PDB file of N, CA and C in Angstrom:
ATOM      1  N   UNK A 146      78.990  89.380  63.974  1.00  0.00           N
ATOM      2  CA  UNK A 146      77.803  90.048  64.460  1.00  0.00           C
ATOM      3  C   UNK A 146      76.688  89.896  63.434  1.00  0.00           C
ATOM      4  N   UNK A 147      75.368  89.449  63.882  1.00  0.00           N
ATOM      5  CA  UNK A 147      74.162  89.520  63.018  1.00  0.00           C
ATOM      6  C   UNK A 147      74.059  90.533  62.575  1.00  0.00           C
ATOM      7  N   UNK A 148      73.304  90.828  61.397  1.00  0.00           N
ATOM      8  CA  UNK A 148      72.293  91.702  60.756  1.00  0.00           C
ATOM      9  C   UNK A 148      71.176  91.960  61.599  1.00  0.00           C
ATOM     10  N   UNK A 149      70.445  93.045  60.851  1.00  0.00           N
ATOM     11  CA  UNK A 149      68.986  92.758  61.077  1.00  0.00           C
ATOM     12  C   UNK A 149      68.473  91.913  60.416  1.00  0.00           C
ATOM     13  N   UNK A 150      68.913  91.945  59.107  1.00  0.00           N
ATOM     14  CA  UNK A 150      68.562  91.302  58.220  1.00  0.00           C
ATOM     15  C   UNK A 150      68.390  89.418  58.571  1.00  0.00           C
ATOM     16  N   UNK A 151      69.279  88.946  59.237  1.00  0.00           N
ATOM     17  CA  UNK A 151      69.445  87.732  59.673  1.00  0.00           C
ATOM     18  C   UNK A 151      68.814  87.711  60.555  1.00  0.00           C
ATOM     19  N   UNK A 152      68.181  88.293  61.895  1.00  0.00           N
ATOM     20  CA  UNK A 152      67.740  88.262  62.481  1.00  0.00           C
ATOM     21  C   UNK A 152      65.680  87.959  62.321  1.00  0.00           C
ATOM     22  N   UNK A 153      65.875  89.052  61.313  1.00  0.00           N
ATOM     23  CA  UNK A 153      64.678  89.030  60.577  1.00  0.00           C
ATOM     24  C   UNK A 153      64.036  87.329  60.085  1.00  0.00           C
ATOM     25  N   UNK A 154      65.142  87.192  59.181  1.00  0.00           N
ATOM     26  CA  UNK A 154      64.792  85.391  58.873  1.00  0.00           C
ATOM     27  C   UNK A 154      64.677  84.737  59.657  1.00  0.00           C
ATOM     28  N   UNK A 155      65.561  84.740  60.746  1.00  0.00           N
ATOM     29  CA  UNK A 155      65.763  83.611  62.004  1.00  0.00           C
ATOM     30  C   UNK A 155      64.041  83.730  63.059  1.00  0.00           C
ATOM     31  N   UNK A 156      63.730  85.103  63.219  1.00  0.00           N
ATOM     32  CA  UNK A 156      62.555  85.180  63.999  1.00  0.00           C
ATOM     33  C   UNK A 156      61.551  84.734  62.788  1.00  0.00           C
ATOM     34  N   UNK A 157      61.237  84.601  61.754  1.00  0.00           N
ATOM     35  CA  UNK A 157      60.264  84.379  60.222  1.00  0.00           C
ATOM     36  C   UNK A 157      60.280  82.897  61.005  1.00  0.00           C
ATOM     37  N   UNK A 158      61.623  82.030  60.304  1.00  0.00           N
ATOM     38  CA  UNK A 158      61.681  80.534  60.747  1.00  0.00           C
ATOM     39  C   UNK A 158      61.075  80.075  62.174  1.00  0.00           C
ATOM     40  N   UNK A 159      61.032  80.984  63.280  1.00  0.00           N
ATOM     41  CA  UNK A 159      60.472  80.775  64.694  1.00  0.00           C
ATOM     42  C   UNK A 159      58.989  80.710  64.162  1.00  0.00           C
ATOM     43  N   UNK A 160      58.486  81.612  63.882  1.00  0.00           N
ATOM     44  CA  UNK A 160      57.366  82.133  63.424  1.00  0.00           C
ATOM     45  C   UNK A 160      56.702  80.572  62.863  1.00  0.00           C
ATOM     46  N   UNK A 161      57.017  80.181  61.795  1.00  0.00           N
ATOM     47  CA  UNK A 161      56.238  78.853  61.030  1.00  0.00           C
ATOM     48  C   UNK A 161      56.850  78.419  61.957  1.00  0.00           C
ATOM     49  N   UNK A 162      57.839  77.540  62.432  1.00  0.00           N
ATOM     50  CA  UNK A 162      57.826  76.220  63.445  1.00  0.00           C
ATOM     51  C   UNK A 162      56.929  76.421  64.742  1.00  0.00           C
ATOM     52  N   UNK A 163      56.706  77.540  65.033  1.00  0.00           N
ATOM     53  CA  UNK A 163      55.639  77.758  65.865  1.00  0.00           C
ATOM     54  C   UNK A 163      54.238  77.409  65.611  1.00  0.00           C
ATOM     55  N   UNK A 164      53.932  77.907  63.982  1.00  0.00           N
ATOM     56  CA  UNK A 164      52.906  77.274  63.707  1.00  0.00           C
ATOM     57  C   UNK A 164      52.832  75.786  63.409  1.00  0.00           C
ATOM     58  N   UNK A 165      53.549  75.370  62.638  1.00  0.00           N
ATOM     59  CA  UNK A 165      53.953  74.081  62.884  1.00  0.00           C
ATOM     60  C   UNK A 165      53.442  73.295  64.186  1.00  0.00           C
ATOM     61  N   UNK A 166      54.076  73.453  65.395  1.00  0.00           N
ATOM     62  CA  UNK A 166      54.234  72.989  66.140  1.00  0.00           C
ATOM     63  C   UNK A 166      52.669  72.800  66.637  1.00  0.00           C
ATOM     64  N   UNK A 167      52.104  74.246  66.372  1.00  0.00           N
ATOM     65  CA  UNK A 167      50.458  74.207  66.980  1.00  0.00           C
ATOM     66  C   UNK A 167      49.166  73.297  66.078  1.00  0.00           C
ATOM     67  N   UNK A 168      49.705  73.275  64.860  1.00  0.00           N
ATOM     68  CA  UNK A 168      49.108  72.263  63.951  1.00  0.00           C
ATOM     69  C   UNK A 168      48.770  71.266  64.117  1.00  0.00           C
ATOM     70  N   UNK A 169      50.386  70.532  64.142  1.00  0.00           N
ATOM     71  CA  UNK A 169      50.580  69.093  64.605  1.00  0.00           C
ATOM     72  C   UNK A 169      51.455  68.876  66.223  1.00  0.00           C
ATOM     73  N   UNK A 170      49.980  68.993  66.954  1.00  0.00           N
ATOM     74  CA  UNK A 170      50.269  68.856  68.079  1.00  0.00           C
ATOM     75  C   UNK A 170      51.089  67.632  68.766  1.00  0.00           C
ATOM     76  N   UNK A 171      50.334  66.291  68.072  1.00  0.00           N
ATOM     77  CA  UNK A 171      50.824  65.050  68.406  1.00  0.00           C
ATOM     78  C   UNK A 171      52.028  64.577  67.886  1.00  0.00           C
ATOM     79  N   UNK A 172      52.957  65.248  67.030  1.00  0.00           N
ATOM     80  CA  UNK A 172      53.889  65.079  66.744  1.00  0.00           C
ATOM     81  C   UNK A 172      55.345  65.895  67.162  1.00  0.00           C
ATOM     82  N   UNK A 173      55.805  64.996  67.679  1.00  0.00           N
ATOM     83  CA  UNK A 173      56.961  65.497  69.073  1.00  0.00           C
ATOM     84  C   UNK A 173      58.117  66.122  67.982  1.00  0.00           C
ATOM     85  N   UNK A 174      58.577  65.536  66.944  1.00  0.00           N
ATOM     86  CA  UNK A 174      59.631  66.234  66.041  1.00  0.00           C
ATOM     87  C   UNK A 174      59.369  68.031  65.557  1.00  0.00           C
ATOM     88  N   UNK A 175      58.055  68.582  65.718  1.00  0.00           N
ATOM     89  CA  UNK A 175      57.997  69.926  65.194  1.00  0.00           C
ATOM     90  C   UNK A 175      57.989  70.875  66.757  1.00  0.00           C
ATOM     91  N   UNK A 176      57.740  70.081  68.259  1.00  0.00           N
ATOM     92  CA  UNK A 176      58.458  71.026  69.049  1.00  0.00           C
ATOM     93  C   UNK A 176      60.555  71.038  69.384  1.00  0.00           C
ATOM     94  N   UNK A 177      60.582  69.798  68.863  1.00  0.00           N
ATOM     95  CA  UNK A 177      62.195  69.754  69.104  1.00  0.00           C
ATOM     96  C   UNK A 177      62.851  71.034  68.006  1.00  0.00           C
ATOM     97  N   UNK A 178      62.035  71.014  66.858  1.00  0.00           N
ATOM     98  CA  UNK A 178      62.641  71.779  65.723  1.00  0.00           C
ATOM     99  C   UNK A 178      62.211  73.502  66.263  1.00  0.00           C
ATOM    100  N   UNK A 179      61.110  73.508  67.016  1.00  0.00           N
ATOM    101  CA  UNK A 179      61.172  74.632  67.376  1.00  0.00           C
ATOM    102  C   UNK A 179      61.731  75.103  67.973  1.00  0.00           C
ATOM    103  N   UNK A 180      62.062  74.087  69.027  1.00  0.00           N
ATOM    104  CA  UNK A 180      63.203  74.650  70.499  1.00  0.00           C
ATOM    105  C   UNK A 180      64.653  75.110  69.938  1.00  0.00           C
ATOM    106  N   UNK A 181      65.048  74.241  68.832  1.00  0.00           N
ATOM    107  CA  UNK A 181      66.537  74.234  67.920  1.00  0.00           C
ATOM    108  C   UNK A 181      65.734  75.834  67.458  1.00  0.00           C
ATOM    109  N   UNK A 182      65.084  76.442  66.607  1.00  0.00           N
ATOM    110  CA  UNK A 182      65.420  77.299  66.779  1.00  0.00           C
ATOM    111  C   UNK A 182      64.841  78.381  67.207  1.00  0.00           C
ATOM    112  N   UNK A 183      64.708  78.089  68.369  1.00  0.00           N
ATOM    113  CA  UNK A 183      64.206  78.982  69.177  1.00  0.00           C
ATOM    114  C   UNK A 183      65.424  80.189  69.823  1.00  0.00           C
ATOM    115  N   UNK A 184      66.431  78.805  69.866  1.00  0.00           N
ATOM    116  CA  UNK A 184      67.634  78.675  70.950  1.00  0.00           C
ATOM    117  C   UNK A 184      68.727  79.532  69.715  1.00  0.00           C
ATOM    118  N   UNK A 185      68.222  78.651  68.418  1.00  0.00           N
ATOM    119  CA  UNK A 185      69.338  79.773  67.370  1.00  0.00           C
ATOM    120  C   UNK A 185      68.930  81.070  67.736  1.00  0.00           C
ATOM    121  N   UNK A 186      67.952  81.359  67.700  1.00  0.00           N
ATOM    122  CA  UNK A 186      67.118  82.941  67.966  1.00  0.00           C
ATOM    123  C   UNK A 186      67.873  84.023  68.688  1.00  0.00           C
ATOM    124  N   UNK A 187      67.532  82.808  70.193  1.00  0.00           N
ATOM    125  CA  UNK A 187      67.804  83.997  70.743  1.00  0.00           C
ATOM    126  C   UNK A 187      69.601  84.002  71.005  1.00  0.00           C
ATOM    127  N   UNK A 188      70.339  82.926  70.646  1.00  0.00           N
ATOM    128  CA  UNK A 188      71.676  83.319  70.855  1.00  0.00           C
ATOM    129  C   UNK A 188      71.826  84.388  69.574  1.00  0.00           C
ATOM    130  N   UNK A 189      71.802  84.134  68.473  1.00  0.00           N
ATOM    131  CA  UNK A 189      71.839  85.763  67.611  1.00  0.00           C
ATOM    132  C   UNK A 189      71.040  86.887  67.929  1.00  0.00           C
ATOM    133  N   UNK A 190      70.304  87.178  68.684  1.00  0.00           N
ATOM    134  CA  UNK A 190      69.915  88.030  69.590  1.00  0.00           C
ATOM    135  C   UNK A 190      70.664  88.628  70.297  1.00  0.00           C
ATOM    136  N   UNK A 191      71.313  87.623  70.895  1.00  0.00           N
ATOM    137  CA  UNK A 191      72.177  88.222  72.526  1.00  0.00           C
ATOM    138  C   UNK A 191      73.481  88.776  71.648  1.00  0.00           C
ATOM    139  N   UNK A 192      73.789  88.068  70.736  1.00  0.00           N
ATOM    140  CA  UNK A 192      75.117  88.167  69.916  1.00  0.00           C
ATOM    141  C   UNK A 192      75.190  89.800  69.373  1.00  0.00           C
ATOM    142  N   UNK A 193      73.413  89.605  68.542  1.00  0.00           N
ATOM    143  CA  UNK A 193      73.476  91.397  67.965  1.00  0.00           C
ATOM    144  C   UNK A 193      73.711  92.613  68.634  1.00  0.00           C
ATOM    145  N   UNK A 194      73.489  92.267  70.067  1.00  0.00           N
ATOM    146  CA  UNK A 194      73.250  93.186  70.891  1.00  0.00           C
ATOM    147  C   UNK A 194      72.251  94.524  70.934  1.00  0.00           C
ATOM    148  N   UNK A 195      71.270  93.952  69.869  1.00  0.00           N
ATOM    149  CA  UNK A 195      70.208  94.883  69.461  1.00  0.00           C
ATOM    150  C   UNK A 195      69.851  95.940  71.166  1.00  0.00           C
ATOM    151  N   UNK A 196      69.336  97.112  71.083  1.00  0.00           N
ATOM    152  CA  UNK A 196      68.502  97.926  71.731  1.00  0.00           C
ATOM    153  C   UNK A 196      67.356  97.010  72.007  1.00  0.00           C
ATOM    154  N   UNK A 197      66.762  96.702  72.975  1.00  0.00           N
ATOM    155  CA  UNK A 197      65.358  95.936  73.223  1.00  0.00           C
ATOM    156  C   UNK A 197      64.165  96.773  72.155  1.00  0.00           C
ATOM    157  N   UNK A 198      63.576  98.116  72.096  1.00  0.00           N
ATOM    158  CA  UNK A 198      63.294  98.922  71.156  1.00  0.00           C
ATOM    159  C   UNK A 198      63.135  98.551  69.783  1.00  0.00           C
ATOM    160  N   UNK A 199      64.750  98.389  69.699  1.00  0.00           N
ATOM    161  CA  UNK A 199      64.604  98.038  68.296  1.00  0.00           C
ATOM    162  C   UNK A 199      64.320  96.363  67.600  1.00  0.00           C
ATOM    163  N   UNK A 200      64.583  95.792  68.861  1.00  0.00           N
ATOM    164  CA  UNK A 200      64.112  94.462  68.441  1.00  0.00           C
ATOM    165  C   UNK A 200      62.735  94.314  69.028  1.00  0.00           C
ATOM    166  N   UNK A 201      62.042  94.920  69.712  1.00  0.00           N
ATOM    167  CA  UNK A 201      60.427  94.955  69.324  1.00  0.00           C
ATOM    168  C   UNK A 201      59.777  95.320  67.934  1.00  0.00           C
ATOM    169  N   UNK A 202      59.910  96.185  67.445  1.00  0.00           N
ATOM    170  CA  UNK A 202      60.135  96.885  65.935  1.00  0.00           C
ATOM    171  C   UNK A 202      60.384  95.756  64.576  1.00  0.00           C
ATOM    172  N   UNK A 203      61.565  95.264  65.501  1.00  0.00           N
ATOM    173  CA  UNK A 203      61.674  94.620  63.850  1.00  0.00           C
ATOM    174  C   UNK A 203      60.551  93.233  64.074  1.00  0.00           C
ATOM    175  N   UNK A 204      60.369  92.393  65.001  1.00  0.00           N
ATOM    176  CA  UNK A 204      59.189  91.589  65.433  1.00  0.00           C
ATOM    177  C   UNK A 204      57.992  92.089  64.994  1.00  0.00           C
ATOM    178  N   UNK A 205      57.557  93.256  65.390  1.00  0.00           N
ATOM    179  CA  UNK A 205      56.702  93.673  64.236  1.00  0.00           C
ATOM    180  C   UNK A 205      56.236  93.978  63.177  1.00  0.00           C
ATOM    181  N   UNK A 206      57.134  94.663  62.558  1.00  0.00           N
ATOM    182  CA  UNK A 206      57.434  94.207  61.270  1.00  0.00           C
ATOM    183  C   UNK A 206      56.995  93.213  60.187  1.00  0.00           C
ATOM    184  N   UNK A 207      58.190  91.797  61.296  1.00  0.00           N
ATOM    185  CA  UNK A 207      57.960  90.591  60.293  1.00  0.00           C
ATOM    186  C   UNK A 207      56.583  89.965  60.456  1.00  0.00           C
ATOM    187  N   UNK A 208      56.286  90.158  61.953  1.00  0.00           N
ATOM    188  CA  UNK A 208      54.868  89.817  61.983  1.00  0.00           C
ATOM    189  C   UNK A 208      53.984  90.201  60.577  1.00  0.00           C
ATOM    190  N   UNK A 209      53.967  91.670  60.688  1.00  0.00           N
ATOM    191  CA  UNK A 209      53.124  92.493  60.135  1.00  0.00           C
ATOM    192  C   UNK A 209      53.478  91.721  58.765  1.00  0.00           C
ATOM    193  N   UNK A 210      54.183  91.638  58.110  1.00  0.00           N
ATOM    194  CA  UNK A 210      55.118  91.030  56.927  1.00  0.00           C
ATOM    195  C   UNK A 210      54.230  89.685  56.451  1.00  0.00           C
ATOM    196  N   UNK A 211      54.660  88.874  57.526  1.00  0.00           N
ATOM    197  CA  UNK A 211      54.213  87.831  56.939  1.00  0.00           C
ATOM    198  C   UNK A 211      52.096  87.784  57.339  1.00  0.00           C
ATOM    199  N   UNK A 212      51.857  88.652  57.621  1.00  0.00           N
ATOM    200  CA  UNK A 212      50.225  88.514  58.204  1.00  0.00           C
ATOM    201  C   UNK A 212      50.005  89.671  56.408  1.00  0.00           C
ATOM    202  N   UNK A 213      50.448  90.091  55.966  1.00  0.00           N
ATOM    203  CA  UNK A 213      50.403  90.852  54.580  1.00  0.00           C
ATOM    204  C   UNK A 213      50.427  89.475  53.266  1.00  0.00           C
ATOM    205  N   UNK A 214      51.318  88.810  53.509  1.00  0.00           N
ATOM    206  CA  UNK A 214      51.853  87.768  52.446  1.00  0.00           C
ATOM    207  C   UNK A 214      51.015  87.031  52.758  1.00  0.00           C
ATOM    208  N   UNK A 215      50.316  86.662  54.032  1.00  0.00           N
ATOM    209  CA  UNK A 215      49.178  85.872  54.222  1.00  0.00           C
ATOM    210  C   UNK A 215      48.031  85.808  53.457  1.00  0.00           C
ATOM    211  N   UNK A 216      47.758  87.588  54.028  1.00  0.00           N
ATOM    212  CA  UNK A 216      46.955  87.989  53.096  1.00  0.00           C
ATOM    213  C   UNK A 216      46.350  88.188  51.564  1.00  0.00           C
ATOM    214  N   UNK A 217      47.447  88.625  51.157  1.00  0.00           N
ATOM    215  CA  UNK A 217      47.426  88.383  49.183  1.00  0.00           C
ATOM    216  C   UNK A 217      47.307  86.792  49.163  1.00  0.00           C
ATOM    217  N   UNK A 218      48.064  85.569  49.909  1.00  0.00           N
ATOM    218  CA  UNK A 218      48.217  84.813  49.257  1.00  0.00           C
ATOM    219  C   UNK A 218      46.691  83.719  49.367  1.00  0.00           C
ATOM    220  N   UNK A 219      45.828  84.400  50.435  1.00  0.00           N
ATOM    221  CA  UNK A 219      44.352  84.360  49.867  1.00  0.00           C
ATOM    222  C   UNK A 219      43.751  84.642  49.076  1.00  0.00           C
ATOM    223  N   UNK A 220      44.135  85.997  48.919  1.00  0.00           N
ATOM    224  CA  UNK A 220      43.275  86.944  47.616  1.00  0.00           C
ATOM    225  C   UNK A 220      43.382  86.295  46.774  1.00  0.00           C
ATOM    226  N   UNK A 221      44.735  85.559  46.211  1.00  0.00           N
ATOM    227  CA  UNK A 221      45.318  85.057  45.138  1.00  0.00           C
ATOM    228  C   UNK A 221      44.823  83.478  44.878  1.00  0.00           C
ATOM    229  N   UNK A 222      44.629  82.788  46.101  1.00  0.00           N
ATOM    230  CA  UNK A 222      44.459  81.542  45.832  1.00  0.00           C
ATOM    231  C   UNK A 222      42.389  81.760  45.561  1.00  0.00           C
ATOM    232  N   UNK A 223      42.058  82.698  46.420  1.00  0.00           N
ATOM    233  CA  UNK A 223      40.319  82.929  46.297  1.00  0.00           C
ATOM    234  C   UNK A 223      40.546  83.452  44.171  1.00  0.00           C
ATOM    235  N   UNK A 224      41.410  84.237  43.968  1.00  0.00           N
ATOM    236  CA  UNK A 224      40.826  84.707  42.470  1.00  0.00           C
ATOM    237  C   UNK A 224      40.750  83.080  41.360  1.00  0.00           C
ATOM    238  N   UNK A 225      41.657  82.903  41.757  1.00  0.00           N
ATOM    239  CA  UNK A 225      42.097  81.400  40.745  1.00  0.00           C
ATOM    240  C   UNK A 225      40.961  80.451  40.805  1.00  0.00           C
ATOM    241  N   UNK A 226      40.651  80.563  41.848  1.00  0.00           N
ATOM    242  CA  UNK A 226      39.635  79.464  42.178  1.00  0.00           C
ATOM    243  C   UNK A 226      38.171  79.697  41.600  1.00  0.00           C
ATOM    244  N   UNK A 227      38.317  81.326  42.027  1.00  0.00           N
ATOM    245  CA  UNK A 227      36.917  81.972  41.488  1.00  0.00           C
ATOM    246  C   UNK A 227      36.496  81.876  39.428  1.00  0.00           C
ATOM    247  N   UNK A 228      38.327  82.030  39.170  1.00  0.00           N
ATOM    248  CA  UNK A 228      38.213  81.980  37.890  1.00  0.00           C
ATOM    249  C   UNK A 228      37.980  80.968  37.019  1.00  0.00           C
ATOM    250  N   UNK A 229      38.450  79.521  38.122  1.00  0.00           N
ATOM    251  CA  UNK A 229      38.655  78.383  37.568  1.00  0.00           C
ATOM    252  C   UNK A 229      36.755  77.919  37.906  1.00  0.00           C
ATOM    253  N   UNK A 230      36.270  77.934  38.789  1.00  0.00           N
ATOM    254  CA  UNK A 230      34.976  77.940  38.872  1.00  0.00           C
ATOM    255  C   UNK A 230      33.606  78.460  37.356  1.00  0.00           C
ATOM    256  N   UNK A 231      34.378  79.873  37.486  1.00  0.00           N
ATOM    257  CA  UNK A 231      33.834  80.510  36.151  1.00  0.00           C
ATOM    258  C   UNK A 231      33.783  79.816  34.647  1.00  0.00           C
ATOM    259  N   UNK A 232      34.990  79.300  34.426  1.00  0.00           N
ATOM    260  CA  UNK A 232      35.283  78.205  33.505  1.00  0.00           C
ATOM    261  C   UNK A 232      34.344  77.340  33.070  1.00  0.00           C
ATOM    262  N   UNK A 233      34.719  76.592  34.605  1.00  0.00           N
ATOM    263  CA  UNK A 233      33.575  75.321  34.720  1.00  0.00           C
ATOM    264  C   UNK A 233      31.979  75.451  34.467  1.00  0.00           C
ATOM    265  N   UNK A 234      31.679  76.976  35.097  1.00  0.00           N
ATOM    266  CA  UNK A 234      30.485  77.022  34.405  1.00  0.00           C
ATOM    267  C   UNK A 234      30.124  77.012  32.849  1.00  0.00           C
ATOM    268  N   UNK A 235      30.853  77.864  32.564  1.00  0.00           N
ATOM    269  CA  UNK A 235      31.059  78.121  31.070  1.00  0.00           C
ATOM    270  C   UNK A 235      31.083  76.806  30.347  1.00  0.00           C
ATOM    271  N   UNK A 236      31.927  75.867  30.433  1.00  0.00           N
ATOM    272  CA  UNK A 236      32.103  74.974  30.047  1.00  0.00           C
ATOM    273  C   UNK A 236      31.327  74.026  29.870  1.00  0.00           C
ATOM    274  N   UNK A 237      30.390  74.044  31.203  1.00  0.00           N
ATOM    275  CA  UNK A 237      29.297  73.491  30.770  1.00  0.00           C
ATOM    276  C   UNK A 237      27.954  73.915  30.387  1.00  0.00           C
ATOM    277  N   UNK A 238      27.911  75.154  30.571  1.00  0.00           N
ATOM    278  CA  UNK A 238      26.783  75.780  29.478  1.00  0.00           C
ATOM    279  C   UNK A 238      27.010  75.484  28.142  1.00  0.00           C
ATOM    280  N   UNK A 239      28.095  75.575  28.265  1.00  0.00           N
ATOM    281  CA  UNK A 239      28.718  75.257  26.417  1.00  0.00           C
ATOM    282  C   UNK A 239      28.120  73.643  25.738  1.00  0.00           C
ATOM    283  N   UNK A 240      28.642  72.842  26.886  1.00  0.00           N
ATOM    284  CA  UNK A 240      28.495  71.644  26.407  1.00  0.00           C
ATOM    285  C   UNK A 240      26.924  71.485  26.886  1.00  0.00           C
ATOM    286  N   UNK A 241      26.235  71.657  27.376  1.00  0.00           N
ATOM    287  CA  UNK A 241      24.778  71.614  27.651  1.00  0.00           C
ATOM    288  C   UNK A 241      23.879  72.423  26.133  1.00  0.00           C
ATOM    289  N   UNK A 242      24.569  73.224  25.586  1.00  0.00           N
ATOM    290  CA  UNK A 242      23.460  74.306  24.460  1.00  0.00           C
ATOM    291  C   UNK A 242      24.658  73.482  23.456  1.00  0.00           C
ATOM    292  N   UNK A 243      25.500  72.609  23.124  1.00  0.00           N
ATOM    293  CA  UNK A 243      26.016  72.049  22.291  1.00  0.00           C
ATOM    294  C   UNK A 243      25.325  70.865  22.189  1.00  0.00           C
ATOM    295  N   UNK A 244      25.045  69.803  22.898  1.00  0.00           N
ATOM    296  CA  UNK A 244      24.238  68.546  23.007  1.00  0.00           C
ATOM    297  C   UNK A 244      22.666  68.768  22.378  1.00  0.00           C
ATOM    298  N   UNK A 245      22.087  69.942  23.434  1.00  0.00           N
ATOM    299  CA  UNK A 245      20.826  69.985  22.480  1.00  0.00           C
ATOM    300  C   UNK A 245      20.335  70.572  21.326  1.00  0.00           C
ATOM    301  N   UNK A 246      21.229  71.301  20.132  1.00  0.00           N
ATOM    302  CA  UNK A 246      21.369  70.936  19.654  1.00  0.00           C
ATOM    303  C   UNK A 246      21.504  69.909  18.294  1.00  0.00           C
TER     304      UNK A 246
END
C-alpha cells in the first residue's frame, strides 16, 4: 500500500512532465513520459485507496508546495543577479576613477 508520502512525489513528477510536455510541444517523447506516469499515478491512487477528500488536499498541497519553491527560487535567482549586477557596476567605477588617474 502507498504512502501519502509516495503519492505526494508521484503527483510532483505528473506535475513537471506536464509542464514539460506544454513546453515542448513538438516533441512526442515528453507526452509518452507523461502518459507513463500519469498511469503510475493513478494506479497508486486506486491502490491507496485514499478518501477522494483527502486526495484533493494533498493535490493541493503539492501544488501549493511547489508554486512556494517556485517562488523563492525567483527571489533567489532575482537577488544574485541583482548582486552580481551591483558588482559590475562597482567594478567599473573602479576601473573608470583608476584609469583617469
Amino acid at each position: 500500500m502507498n504512502t501519502e508520502k509516495d503519492l505526494r512525489r508521484k503527483y510532483s513528477d505528473l506535475l513537471f512532465a506536464k509542464q514539460n510536455e506544454q513546453k515542448y510541444p513538438d516533441q512526442k517523447g515528453y507526452g509518452k513520459k507523461r502518459e507513463k506516469i500519469e498511469r503510475q499515478y493513478w494506479d497508486a491512487v486506486l491502490r491507496s485507496k485514499l478518501p477522494k477528500e483527502q486526495l484533493e488536499t494533498m493535490e493541493k498541497q503539492v501544488n501549493n508546495e511547489l508554486e512556494e519553491f517556485a517562488e523563492s527560487y525567483k527571489q533567489n535567482v532575482k537577488k544574485v543577479l541583482d548582486s552580481e549586477k551591483a558588482e559590475k557596476f562597482l567594478e567599473s567605477c573602479l576601473c573608470k576613477k583608476f584609469w583617469k588617474t
